[in-house]
Amino acid sequence: MSAIYSVKEIYIYPIKSLAGISCENAVAQEMGFENDRRWMLVDSENQMITQREHRIMSQFYPQISNGKISITFQDQKHEFYIDEHLENSLNVNVWDDKSEVVEVNHTTSKWFSEHLGFECKLVKIIRIGDRKHESSTSKEIFNVSLADGYPYLLIGTKSLDFLNEKLTDKITVLRFRPNIVISSQNPHEEDDFDTFKIGEVQFKNIKPCGRCIMVNNDPENGKLKKEPLKTLSKYRVVNHSVLFGTNIVSLNSGIINVGDEIIF
């Protein structure tokens, strides 16, 4: 008999706002899963670039193999080494947080610029502490990656099932870009989790995740839809924010696997 709560899916998103990678296991670290949102595209003024303004970014597909990240876009492919970067650092912002980053290389930046149609650079955060984020609820300060706010996003299967019952066109969990999808018993019960363990790793729930227009981007084709925000706004609004999934942090490092039980 399988555990009531277990890990169903694991995802990482190496480059912020590009497509993700489904994983059978992942190494949890303070800043998030290994290689999760350590890279980000910035424009000529070093401002972050996301799917909110450029939905086509969802059509860039990364893979990791042999110490390299390869990116496929339409029939074009480009790759770079995970560890490579230029020496000079840049100061960028992820929302209100300042972060120190480095450009990967000029060739990679040129490739993205050509395919996105405007000048941009691919940058990487390389040290723990180069970006800090203060929780709006607990006021704790966390060392984070280039994700919007927190290192991990967790979603329960029943939350998506409950939403899909209300939608004419069903959606997948990919709309919400989770890191961990777990089997659950009740819709949105993950909002109320406290601390729990998966595999070797202890996690702590910080707060439910407020969602933006980006969840209306269909990852299959990069087109903007009216759902699911329209439906979610009818039953998941708290303090003017549409909530779906919950933000968590890891309290130690270790490996988690698909199939691991969630222990409270």
mmCIF file of N, CA and C in Angstrom, residues 140-263:
data_model
loop_
_atom_site.group_PDB
_atom_site.id
_atom_site.type_symbol
_atom_site.label_atom_id
_atom_site.label_comp_id
_atom_site.label_asym_id
_atom_site.label_seq_id
_atom_site.Cartn_x
_atom_site.Cartn_y
_atom_site.Cartn_z
ATOM 1 N N GLU A 140 11.771 36.481 8.254
ATOM 2 C CA GLU A 140 13.046 35.774 8.173
ATOM 3 C C GLU A 140 13.738 36.125 6.862
ATOM 4 N N ILE A 141 15.067 36.043 6.860
ATOM 5 C CA ILE A 141 15.841 36.309 5.653
ATOM 6 C C ILE A 141 16.450 34.997 5.162
ATOM 7 N N PHE A 142 16.238 34.710 3.888
ATOM 8 C CA PHE A 142 16.698 33.460 3.304
ATOM 9 C C PHE A 142 17.692 33.722 2.179
ATOM 10 N N ASN A 143 18.689 32.838 2.070
ATOM 11 C CA ASN A 143 19.569 32.838 0.899
ATOM 12 C C ASN A 143 18.839 32.091 -0.207
ATOM 13 N N VAL A 144 18.593 32.773 -1.322
ATOM 14 C CA VAL A 144 17.772 32.184 -2.370
ATOM 15 C C VAL A 144 18.483 32.265 -3.719
ATOM 16 N N SER A 145 17.897 31.575 -4.698
ATOM 17 C CA SER A 145 18.420 31.577 -6.059
ATOM 18 C C SER A 145 17.786 32.741 -6.822
ATOM 19 N N LEU A 146 17.566 32.576 -8.126
ATOM 20 C CA LEU A 146 16.948 33.616 -8.942
ATOM 21 C C LEU A 146 15.461 33.352 -9.159
ATOM 22 N N ALA A 147 14.895 32.441 -8.375
ATOM 23 C CA ALA A 147 13.450 32.229 -8.384
ATOM 24 C C ALA A 147 12.751 33.501 -7.905
ATOM 25 N N ASP A 148 11.454 33.589 -8.170
ATOM 26 C CA ASP A 148 10.751 34.823 -7.809
ATOM 27 C C ASP A 148 10.922 35.189 -6.335
ATOM 28 N N GLY A 149 10.768 34.193 -5.446
ATOM 29 C CA GLY A 149 10.871 34.545 -4.040
ATOM 30 C C GLY A 149 11.528 33.485 -3.182
ATOM 31 N N TYR A 150 11.073 32.241 -3.307
ATOM 32 C CA TYR A 150 11.509 31.185 -2.398
ATOM 33 C C TYR A 150 12.115 30.015 -3.165
ATOM 34 N N PRO A 151 12.895 29.192 -2.474
ATOM 35 C CA PRO A 151 13.632 28.131 -3.168
ATOM 36 C C PRO A 151 12.772 27.023 -3.763
ATOM 37 N N TYR A 152 11.618 26.717 -3.117
ATOM 38 C CA TYR A 152 10.825 25.573 -3.550
ATOM 39 C C TYR A 152 9.338 25.934 -3.568
ATOM 40 N N LEU A 153 8.629 25.350 -4.546
ATOM 41 C CA LEU A 153 7.175 25.452 -4.604
ATOM 42 C C LEU A 153 6.597 24.044 -4.583
ATOM 43 N N LEU A 154 5.685 23.797 -3.668
ATOM 44 C CA LEU A 154 5.071 22.491 -3.496
ATOM 45 C C LEU A 154 3.579 22.579 -3.790
ATOM 46 N N ILE A 155 3.062 21.592 -4.532
ATOM 47 C CA ILE A 155 1.636 21.540 -4.868
ATOM 48 C C ILE A 155 1.115 20.131 -4.613
ATOM 49 N N GLY A 156 -0.081 20.032 -4.034
ATOM 50 C CA GLY A 156 -0.746 18.756 -3.834
ATOM 51 C C GLY A 156 -1.634 18.406 -5.013
ATOM 52 N N THR A 157 -1.734 17.109 -5.325
ATOM 53 C CA THR A 157 -2.509 16.673 -6.491
ATOM 54 C C THR A 157 -3.982 17.049 -6.389
ATOM 55 N N LYS A 158 -4.527 17.017 -5.177
ATOM 56 C CA LYS A 158 -5.951 17.322 -5.016
ATOM 57 C C LYS A 158 -6.251 18.789 -5.304
ATOM 58 N N SER A 159 -5.276 19.656 -5.132
ATOM 59 C CA SER A 159 -5.486 21.068 -5.448
ATOM 60 C C SER A 159 -5.729 21.241 -6.942
ATOM 61 N N LEU A 160 -4.920 20.548 -7.755
ATOM 62 C CA LEU A 160 -5.101 20.622 -9.203
ATOM 63 C C LEU A 160 -6.390 19.918 -9.626
ATOM 64 N N ASP A 161 -6.687 18.771 -9.029
ATOM 65 C CA ASP A 161 -7.922 18.059 -9.365
ATOM 66 C C ASP A 161 -9.144 18.937 -9.098
ATOM 67 N N PHE A 162 -9.146 19.619 -7.969
ATOM 68 C CA PHE A 162 -10.264 20.471 -7.577
ATOM 69 C C PHE A 162 -10.445 21.615 -8.571
ATOM 70 N N LEU A 163 -9.329 22.202 -9.009
ATOM 71 C CA LEU A 163 -9.387 23.266 -10.007
ATOM 72 C C LEU A 163 -9.906 22.724 -11.340
ATOM 73 N N ASN A 164 -9.381 21.595 -11.782
ATOM 74 C CA ASN A 164 -9.780 21.050 -13.076
ATOM 75 C C ASN A 164 -11.255 20.667 -13.134
ATOM 76 N N GLU A 165 -11.834 20.339 -11.978
ATOM 77 C CA GLU A 165 -13.269 20.070 -11.940
ATOM 78 C C GLU A 165 -14.084 21.290 -12.372
ATOM 79 N N LYS A 166 -13.497 22.472 -12.218
ATOM 80 C CA LYS A 166 -14.195 23.716 -12.521
ATOM 81 C C LYS A 166 -13.863 24.261 -13.912
ATOM 82 N N LEU A 167 -12.877 23.661 -14.567
ATOM 83 C CA LEU A 167 -12.424 24.161 -15.861
ATOM 84 C C LEU A 167 -12.990 23.322 -17.006
ATOM 85 N N THR A 168 -13.369 23.990 -18.082
ATOM 86 C CA THR A 168 -13.803 23.282 -19.293
ATOM 87 C C THR A 168 -12.606 22.629 -19.975
ATOM 88 N N ASP A 169 -11.539 23.404 -20.129
ATOM 89 C CA ASP A 169 -10.294 22.887 -20.703
ATOM 90 C C ASP A 169 -9.331 22.577 -19.579
ATOM 91 N N LYS A 170 -9.090 21.302 -19.336
ATOM 92 C CA LYS A 170 -8.252 20.890 -18.214
ATOM 93 C C LYS A 170 -6.808 21.319 -18.449
ATOM 94 N N ILE A 171 -6.095 21.561 -17.366
ATOM 95 C CA ILE A 171 -4.694 21.974 -17.449
ATOM 96 C C ILE A 171 -3.834 20.998 -16.660
ATOM 97 N N THR A 172 -2.549 21.053 -16.897
ATOM 98 C CA THR A 172 -1.606 20.229 -16.140
ATOM 99 C C THR A 172 -0.934 21.090 -15.070
ATOM 100 N N VAL A 173 -0.240 20.433 -14.176
ATOM 101 C CA VAL A 173 0.435 21.130 -13.088
ATOM 102 C C VAL A 173 1.568 22.017 -13.600
ATOM 103 N N LEU A 174 1.991 21.795 -14.855
ATOM 104 C CA LEU A 174 3.083 22.601 -15.415
ATOM 105 C C LEU A 174 2.732 24.081 -15.480
ATOM 106 N N ARG A 175 1.440 24.412 -15.518
ATOM 107 C CA ARG A 175 1.050 25.824 -15.510
ATOM 108 C C ARG A 175 1.611 26.555 -14.290
ATOM 109 N N PHE A 176 1.795 25.812 -13.192
ATOM 110 C CA PHE A 176 2.155 26.442 -11.928
ATOM 111 C C PHE A 176 3.632 26.310 -11.593
ATOM 112 N N ARG A 177 4.392 25.669 -12.458
ATOM 113 C CA ARG A 177 5.838 25.552 -12.325
ATOM 114 C C ARG A 177 6.272 25.107 -10.918
ATOM 115 N N PRO A 178 5.755 23.955 -10.459
ATOM 116 C CA PRO A 178 6.144 23.472 -9.136
ATOM 117 C C PRO A 178 7.529 22.849 -9.150
ATOM 118 N N ASN A 179 8.130 22.742 -7.982
ATOM 119 C CA ASN A 179 9.328 21.924 -7.810
ATOM 120 C C ASN A 179 8.971 20.529 -7.327
ATOM 121 N N ILE A 180 7.979 20.448 -6.441
ATOM 122 C CA ILE A 180 7.578 19.165 -5.857
ATOM 123 C C ILE A 180 6.061 19.047 -5.951
ATOM 124 N N VAL A 181 5.591 17.956 -6.548
ATOM 125 C CA VAL A 181 4.163 17.641 -6.573
ATOM 126 C C VAL A 181 3.964 16.411 -5.698
ATOM 127 N N ILE A 182 3.038 16.497 -4.755
ATOM 128 C CA ILE A 182 2.794 15.380 -3.849
ATOM 129 C C ILE A 182 1.356 14.880 -3.993
ATOM 130 N N SER A 183 1.166 13.595 -3.730
ATOM 131 C CA SER A 183 -0.196 13.086 -3.599
ATOM 132 C C SER A 183 -0.789 13.688 -2.331
ATOM 133 N N SER A 184 -2.048 14.077 -2.391
ATOM 134 C CA SER A 184 -2.681 14.694 -1.221
ATOM 135 C C SER A 184 -4.096 14.172 -1.074
ATOM 136 N N GLN A 185 -4.727 14.497 0.040
ATOM 137 C CA GLN A 185 -6.077 14.016 0.332
ATOM 138 C C GLN A 185 -7.138 15.080 0.092
ATOM 139 N N ASN A 186 -6.780 16.344 0.341
ATOM 140 C CA ASN A 186 -7.748 17.428 0.267
ATOM 141 C C ASN A 186 -7.164 18.613 -0.502
ATOM 142 N N PRO A 187 -7.994 19.351 -1.231
ATOM 143 C CA PRO A 187 -7.495 20.510 -1.964
ATOM 144 C C PRO A 187 -6.857 21.539 -1.041
ATOM 145 N N HIS A 188 -5.664 21.957 -1.399
ATOM 146 C CA HIS A 188 -4.963 23.072 -0.758
ATOM 147 C C HIS A 188 -4.571 22.810 0.692
ATOM 148 N N GLU A 189 -4.564 21.546 1.102
ATOM 149 C CA GLU A 189 -4.130 21.272 2.466
ATOM 150 C C GLU A 189 -2.647 21.576 2.655
ATOM 151 N N GLU A 190 -1.870 21.608 1.559
ATOM 152 C CA GLU A 190 -0.449 21.934 1.656
ATOM 153 C C GLU A 190 -0.222 23.346 2.207
ATOM 154 N N ASP A 191 -1.214 24.218 2.067
ATOM 155 C CA ASP A 191 -1.092 25.583 2.619
ATOM 156 C C ASP A 191 -0.815 25.553 4.121
ATOM 157 N N ASP A 192 -1.337 24.535 4.789
ATOM 158 C CA ASP A 192 -1.275 24.476 6.249
ATOM 159 C C ASP A 192 -0.180 23.550 6.773
ATOM 160 N N PHE A 193 0.648 23.010 5.892
ATOM 161 C CA PHE A 193 1.777 22.204 6.368
ATOM 162 C C PHE A 193 2.689 23.070 7.231
ATOM 163 N N ASP A 194 3.363 22.423 8.183
ATOM 164 C CA ASP A 194 4.360 23.117 9.003
ATOM 165 C C ASP A 194 5.740 22.634 8.571
ATOM 166 N N THR A 195 6.341 21.751 9.326
ATOM 167 C CA THR A 195 7.598 21.129 8.899
ATOM 168 C C THR A 195 7.323 19.663 8.557
ATOM 169 N N PHE A 196 8.103 19.130 7.636
ATOM 170 C CA PHE A 196 7.913 17.752 7.206
ATOM 171 C C PHE A 196 9.217 17.281 6.563
ATOM 172 N N LYS A 197 9.337 15.965 6.417
ATOM 173 C CA LYS A 197 10.558 15.389 5.869
ATOM 174 C C LYS A 197 10.251 14.601 4.607
ATOM 175 N N ILE A 198 11.104 14.760 3.601
ATOM 176 C CA ILE A 198 11.054 13.959 2.384
ATOM 177 C C ILE A 198 12.446 13.389 2.176
ATOM 178 N N GLY A 199 12.550 12.071 2.133
ATOM 179 C CA GLY A 199 13.869 11.457 1.984
ATOM 180 C C GLY A 199 14.801 11.920 3.094
ATOM 181 N N GLU A 200 15.930 12.512 2.696
ATOM 182 C CA GLU A 200 16.925 12.962 3.666
ATOM 183 C C GLU A 200 16.686 14.396 4.141
ATOM 184 N N VAL A 201 15.660 15.037 3.626
ATOM 185 C CA VAL A 201 15.565 16.489 3.752
ATOM 186 C C VAL A 201 14.367 16.928 4.591
ATOM 187 N N GLN A 202 14.637 17.820 5.533
ATOM 188 C CA GLN A 202 13.596 18.454 6.328
ATOM 189 C C GLN A 202 13.194 19.761 5.648
ATOM 190 N N PHE A 203 11.897 19.940 5.436
ATOM 191 C CA PHE A 203 11.379 21.158 4.813
ATOM 192 C C PHE A 203 10.497 21.928 5.794
ATOM 193 N N LYS A 204 10.411 23.227 5.552
ATOM 194 C CA LYS A 204 9.554 24.090 6.358
ATOM 195 C C LYS A 204 8.670 24.913 5.435
ATOM 196 N N ASN A 205 7.380 24.915 5.734
ATOM 197 C CA ASN A 205 6.441 25.719 4.954
ATOM 198 C C ASN A 205 6.559 27.188 5.375
ATOM 199 N N ILE A 206 6.627 28.080 4.387
ATOM 200 C CA ILE A 206 6.736 29.508 4.677
ATOM 201 C C ILE A 206 5.397 30.215 4.490
ATOM 202 N N LYS A 207 4.801 30.060 3.299
ATOM 203 C CA LYS A 207 3.506 30.697 3.062
ATOM 204 C C LYS A 207 2.941 30.221 1.724
ATOM 205 N N PRO A 208 1.596 30.254 1.585
ATOM 206 C CA PRO A 208 1.011 29.950 0.278
ATOM 207 C C PRO A 208 1.516 30.923 -0.785
ATOM 208 N N CYS A 209 1.537 30.448 -2.024
ATOM 209 C CA CYS A 209 2.135 31.205 -3.119
ATOM 210 C C CYS A 209 1.083 32.035 -3.854
ATOM 211 N N GLY A 210 1.290 33.334 -3.910
ATOM 212 C CA GLY A 210 0.435 34.215 -4.694
ATOM 213 C C GLY A 210 0.793 34.111 -6.166
ATOM 214 N N ARG A 211 -0.218 33.968 -7.023
ATOM 215 C CA ARG A 211 0.026 33.709 -8.432
ATOM 216 C C ARG A 211 -0.232 34.951 -9.288
ATOM 217 N N CYS A 212 0.493 35.000 -10.420
ATOM 218 C CA CYS A 212 0.401 36.131 -11.338
ATOM 219 C C CYS A 212 -0.113 35.648 -12.692
ATOM 220 N N ILE A 213 -0.158 36.545 -13.655
ATOM 221 C CA ILE A 213 -0.670 36.257 -14.991
ATOM 222 C C ILE A 213 0.099 35.141 -15.685
ATOM 223 N N MET A 214 1.296 34.841 -15.232
ATOM 224 C CA MET A 214 2.129 33.842 -15.890
ATOM 225 C C MET A 214 1.478 32.459 -15.904
ATOM 226 N N VAL A 215 0.612 32.148 -14.936
ATOM 227 C CA VAL A 215 -0.024 30.824 -14.935
ATOM 228 C C VAL A 215 -1.038 30.691 -16.064
ATOM 229 N N ASN A 216 -1.388 31.795 -16.728
ATOM 230 C CA ASN A 216 -2.281 31.731 -17.886
ATOM 231 C C ASN A 216 -1.531 31.448 -19.187
ATOM 232 N N ASN A 217 -0.203 31.394 -19.121
ATOM 233 C CA ASN A 217 0.592 31.030 -20.291
ATOM 234 C C ASN A 217 0.529 29.517 -20.490
ATOM 235 N N ASP A 218 0.081 29.092 -21.641
ATOM 236 C CA ASP A 218 0.013 27.661 -21.941
ATOM 237 C C ASP A 218 1.409 27.180 -22.324
ATOM 238 N N PRO A 219 2.043 26.320 -21.513
ATOM 239 C CA PRO A 219 3.415 25.891 -21.811
ATOM 240 C C PRO A 219 3.518 25.036 -23.068
ATOM 241 N N GLU A 220 2.396 24.535 -23.548
ATOM 242 C CA GLU A 220 2.423 23.729 -24.761
ATOM 243 C C GLU A 220 2.734 24.560 -25.999
ATOM 244 N N ASN A 221 2.239 25.808 -25.998
ATOM 245 C CA ASN A 221 2.386 26.624 -27.209
ATOM 246 C C ASN A 221 2.759 28.075 -26.957
ATOM 247 N N GLY A 222 2.879 28.469 -25.690
ATOM 248 C CA GLY A 222 3.268 29.837 -25.373
ATOM 249 C C GLY A 222 2.161 30.851 -25.544
ATOM 250 N N LYS A 223 0.898 30.396 -25.677
ATOM 251 C CA LYS A 223 -0.215 31.324 -25.874
ATOM 252 C C LYS A 223 -0.853 31.696 -24.542
ATOM 253 N N LEU A 224 -1.314 32.940 -24.454
ATOM 254 C CA LEU A 224 -1.954 33.432 -23.236
ATOM 255 C C LEU A 224 -3.427 33.058 -23.241
ATOM 256 N N LYS A 225 -3.882 32.440 -22.157
ATOM 257 C CA LYS A 225 -5.280 32.043 -22.005
ATOM 258 C C LYS A 225 -5.938 32.866 -20.892
ATOM 259 N N LYS A 226 -7.234 32.708 -20.724
ATOM 260 C CA LYS A 226 -7.948 33.396 -19.641
ATOM 261 C C LYS A 226 -7.907 32.594 -18.347
ATOM 262 N N GLU A 227 -7.626 31.324 -18.489
ATOM 263 C CA GLU A 227 -7.604 30.427 -17.335
ATOM 264 C C GLU A 227 -6.181 29.962 -17.057
ATOM 265 N N PRO A 228 -5.898 29.608 -15.779
ATOM 266 C CA PRO A 228 -6.856 29.349 -14.693
ATOM 267 C C PRO A 228 -7.117 30.530 -13.745
ATOM 268 N N LEU A 229 -6.486 31.684 -13.971
ATOM 269 C CA LEU A 229 -6.654 32.786 -13.018
ATOM 270 C C LEU A 229 -8.115 33.213 -12.875
ATOM 271 N N LYS A 230 -8.862 33.191 -13.975
ATOM 272 C CA LYS A 230 -10.261 33.620 -13.916
ATOM 273 C C LYS A 230 -11.048 32.783 -12.920
ATOM 274 N N THR A 231 -10.874 31.459 -12.993
ATOM 275 C CA THR A 231 -11.589 30.565 -12.078
ATOM 276 C C THR A 231 -11.005 30.618 -10.674
ATOM 277 N N LEU A 232 -9.695 30.624 -10.569
ATOM 278 C CA LEU A 232 -9.071 30.679 -9.238
ATOM 279 C C LEU A 232 -9.493 31.935 -8.481
ATOM 280 N N SER A 233 -9.710 33.031 -9.192
ATOM 281 C CA SER A 233 -10.064 34.291 -8.528
ATOM 282 C C SER A 233 -11.445 34.232 -7.884
ATOM 283 N N LYS A 234 -12.218 33.198 -8.211
ATOM 284 C CA LYS A 234 -13.555 33.060 -7.631
ATOM 285 C C LYS A 234 -13.540 32.348 -6.280
ATOM 286 N N TYR A 235 -12.439 31.614 -5.999
ATOM 287 C CA TYR A 235 -12.455 30.865 -4.738
ATOM 288 C C TYR A 235 -11.109 30.800 -4.023
ATOM 289 N N ARG A 236 -10.064 31.407 -4.571
ATOM 290 C CA ARG A 236 -8.745 31.292 -3.949
ATOM 291 C C ARG A 236 -8.088 32.653 -3.701
ATOM 292 N N VAL A 237 -8.893 33.690 -3.496
ATOM 293 C CA VAL A 237 -8.343 35.014 -3.234
ATOM 294 C C VAL A 237 -8.276 35.253 -1.726
ATOM 295 N N VAL A 238 -7.076 35.581 -1.258
ATOM 296 C CA VAL A 238 -6.860 35.935 0.148
ATOM 297 C C VAL A 238 -6.027 37.210 0.168
ATOM 298 N N ASN A 239 -6.550 38.243 0.808
ATOM 299 C CA ASN A 239 -5.850 39.533 0.870
ATOM 300 C C ASN A 239 -5.424 40.015 -0.521
ATOM 301 N N HIS A 240 -6.361 39.931 -1.459
ATOM 302 C CA HIS A 240 -6.167 40.417 -2.837
ATOM 303 C C HIS A 240 -5.137 39.604 -3.632
ATOM 304 N N SER A 241 -4.778 38.430 -3.147
ATOM 305 C CA SER A 241 -3.814 37.588 -3.848
ATOM 306 C C SER A 241 -4.450 36.242 -4.171
ATOM 307 N N VAL A 242 -4.246 35.767 -5.415
ATOM 308 C CA VAL A 242 -4.741 34.448 -5.820
ATOM 309 C C VAL A 242 -3.707 33.405 -5.431
ATOM 310 N N LEU A 243 -4.096 32.463 -4.581
ATOM 311 C CA LEU A 243 -3.148 31.506 -4.019
ATOM 312 C C LEU A 243 -3.269 30.144 -4.692
ATOM 313 N N PHE A 244 -2.105 29.528 -4.955
ATOM 314 C CA PHE A 244 -2.088 28.149 -5.451
ATOM 315 C C PHE A 244 -0.701 27.574 -5.215
ATOM 316 N N GLY A 245 -0.636 26.497 -4.417
ATOM 317 C CA GLY A 245 0.654 25.940 -4.023
ATOM 318 C C GLY A 245 1.221 26.692 -2.842
ATOM 319 N N THR A 246 2.311 26.181 -2.298
ATOM 320 C CA THR A 246 2.907 26.836 -1.137
ATOM 321 C C THR A 246 4.426 26.895 -1.253
ATOM 322 N N ASN A 247 4.986 27.975 -0.735
ATOM 323 C CA ASN A 247 6.436 28.194 -0.769
ATOM 324 C C ASN A 247 7.079 27.529 0.437
ATOM 325 N N ILE A 248 8.128 26.739 0.189
ATOM 326 C CA ILE A 248 8.812 26.047 1.276
ATOM 327 C C ILE A 248 10.319 26.263 1.160
ATOM 328 N N VAL A 249 11.018 25.999 2.269
ATOM 329 C CA VAL A 249 12.480 26.044 2.287
ATOM 330 C C VAL A 249 12.986 24.733 2.861
ATOM 331 N N SER A 250 14.231 24.387 2.522
ATOM 332 C CA SER A 250 14.851 23.187 3.087
ATOM 333 C C SER A 250 15.713 23.588 4.281
ATOM 334 N N LEU A 251 15.692 22.764 5.311
ATOM 335 C CA LEU A 251 16.457 23.030 6.525
ATOM 336 C C LEU A 251 17.794 22.305 6.531
ATOM 337 N N ASN A 252 18.009 21.441 5.537
ATOM 338 C CA ASN A 252 19.290 20.765 5.370
ATOM 339 C C ASN A 252 19.394 20.312 3.924
ATOM 340 N N SER A 253 20.550 19.825 3.546
ATOM 341 C CA SER A 253 20.761 19.343 2.184
ATOM 342 C C SER A 253 20.581 17.829 2.121
ATOM 343 N N GLY A 254 20.238 17.331 0.941
ATOM 344 C CA GLY A 254 20.087 15.899 0.766
ATOM 345 C C GLY A 254 19.327 15.594 -0.511
ATOM 346 N N ILE A 255 19.096 14.317 -0.755
ATOM 347 C CA ILE A 255 18.442 13.868 -1.978
ATOM 348 C C ILE A 255 16.996 13.492 -1.695
ATOM 349 N N ILE A 256 16.093 13.906 -2.595
ATOM 350 C CA ILE A 256 14.726 13.409 -2.549
ATOM 351 C C ILE A 256 14.422 12.722 -3.874
ATOM 352 N N ASN A 257 13.512 11.753 -3.828
ATOM 353 C CA ASN A 257 13.193 10.942 -4.998
ATOM 354 C C ASN A 257 11.676 10.903 -5.219
ATOM 355 N N VAL A 258 11.287 10.758 -6.476
ATOM 356 C CA VAL A 258 9.896 10.443 -6.759
ATOM 357 C C VAL A 258 9.548 9.138 -6.046
ATOM 358 N N GLY A 259 8.428 9.128 -5.351
ATOM 359 C CA GLY A 259 8.028 7.970 -4.585
ATOM 360 C C GLY A 259 8.300 8.084 -3.096
ATOM 361 N N ASP A 260 9.168 9.030 -2.703
ATOM 362 C CA ASP A 260 9.451 9.215 -1.265
ATOM 363 C C ASP A 260 8.184 9.603 -0.510
ATOM 364 N N GLU A 261 8.065 9.088 0.697
ATOM 365 C CA GLU A 261 6.948 9.425 1.557
ATOM 366 C C GLU A 261 7.190 10.779 2.233
ATOM 367 N N ILE A 262 6.112 11.520 2.439
ATOM 368 C CA ILE A 262 6.182 12.769 3.213
ATOM 369 C C ILE A 262 5.874 12.409 4.655
ATOM 370 N N ILE A 263 6.799 12.719 5.549
ATOM 371 C CA ILE A 263 6.664 12.361 6.964
ATOM 372 C C ILE A 263 6.504 13.638 7.785
#
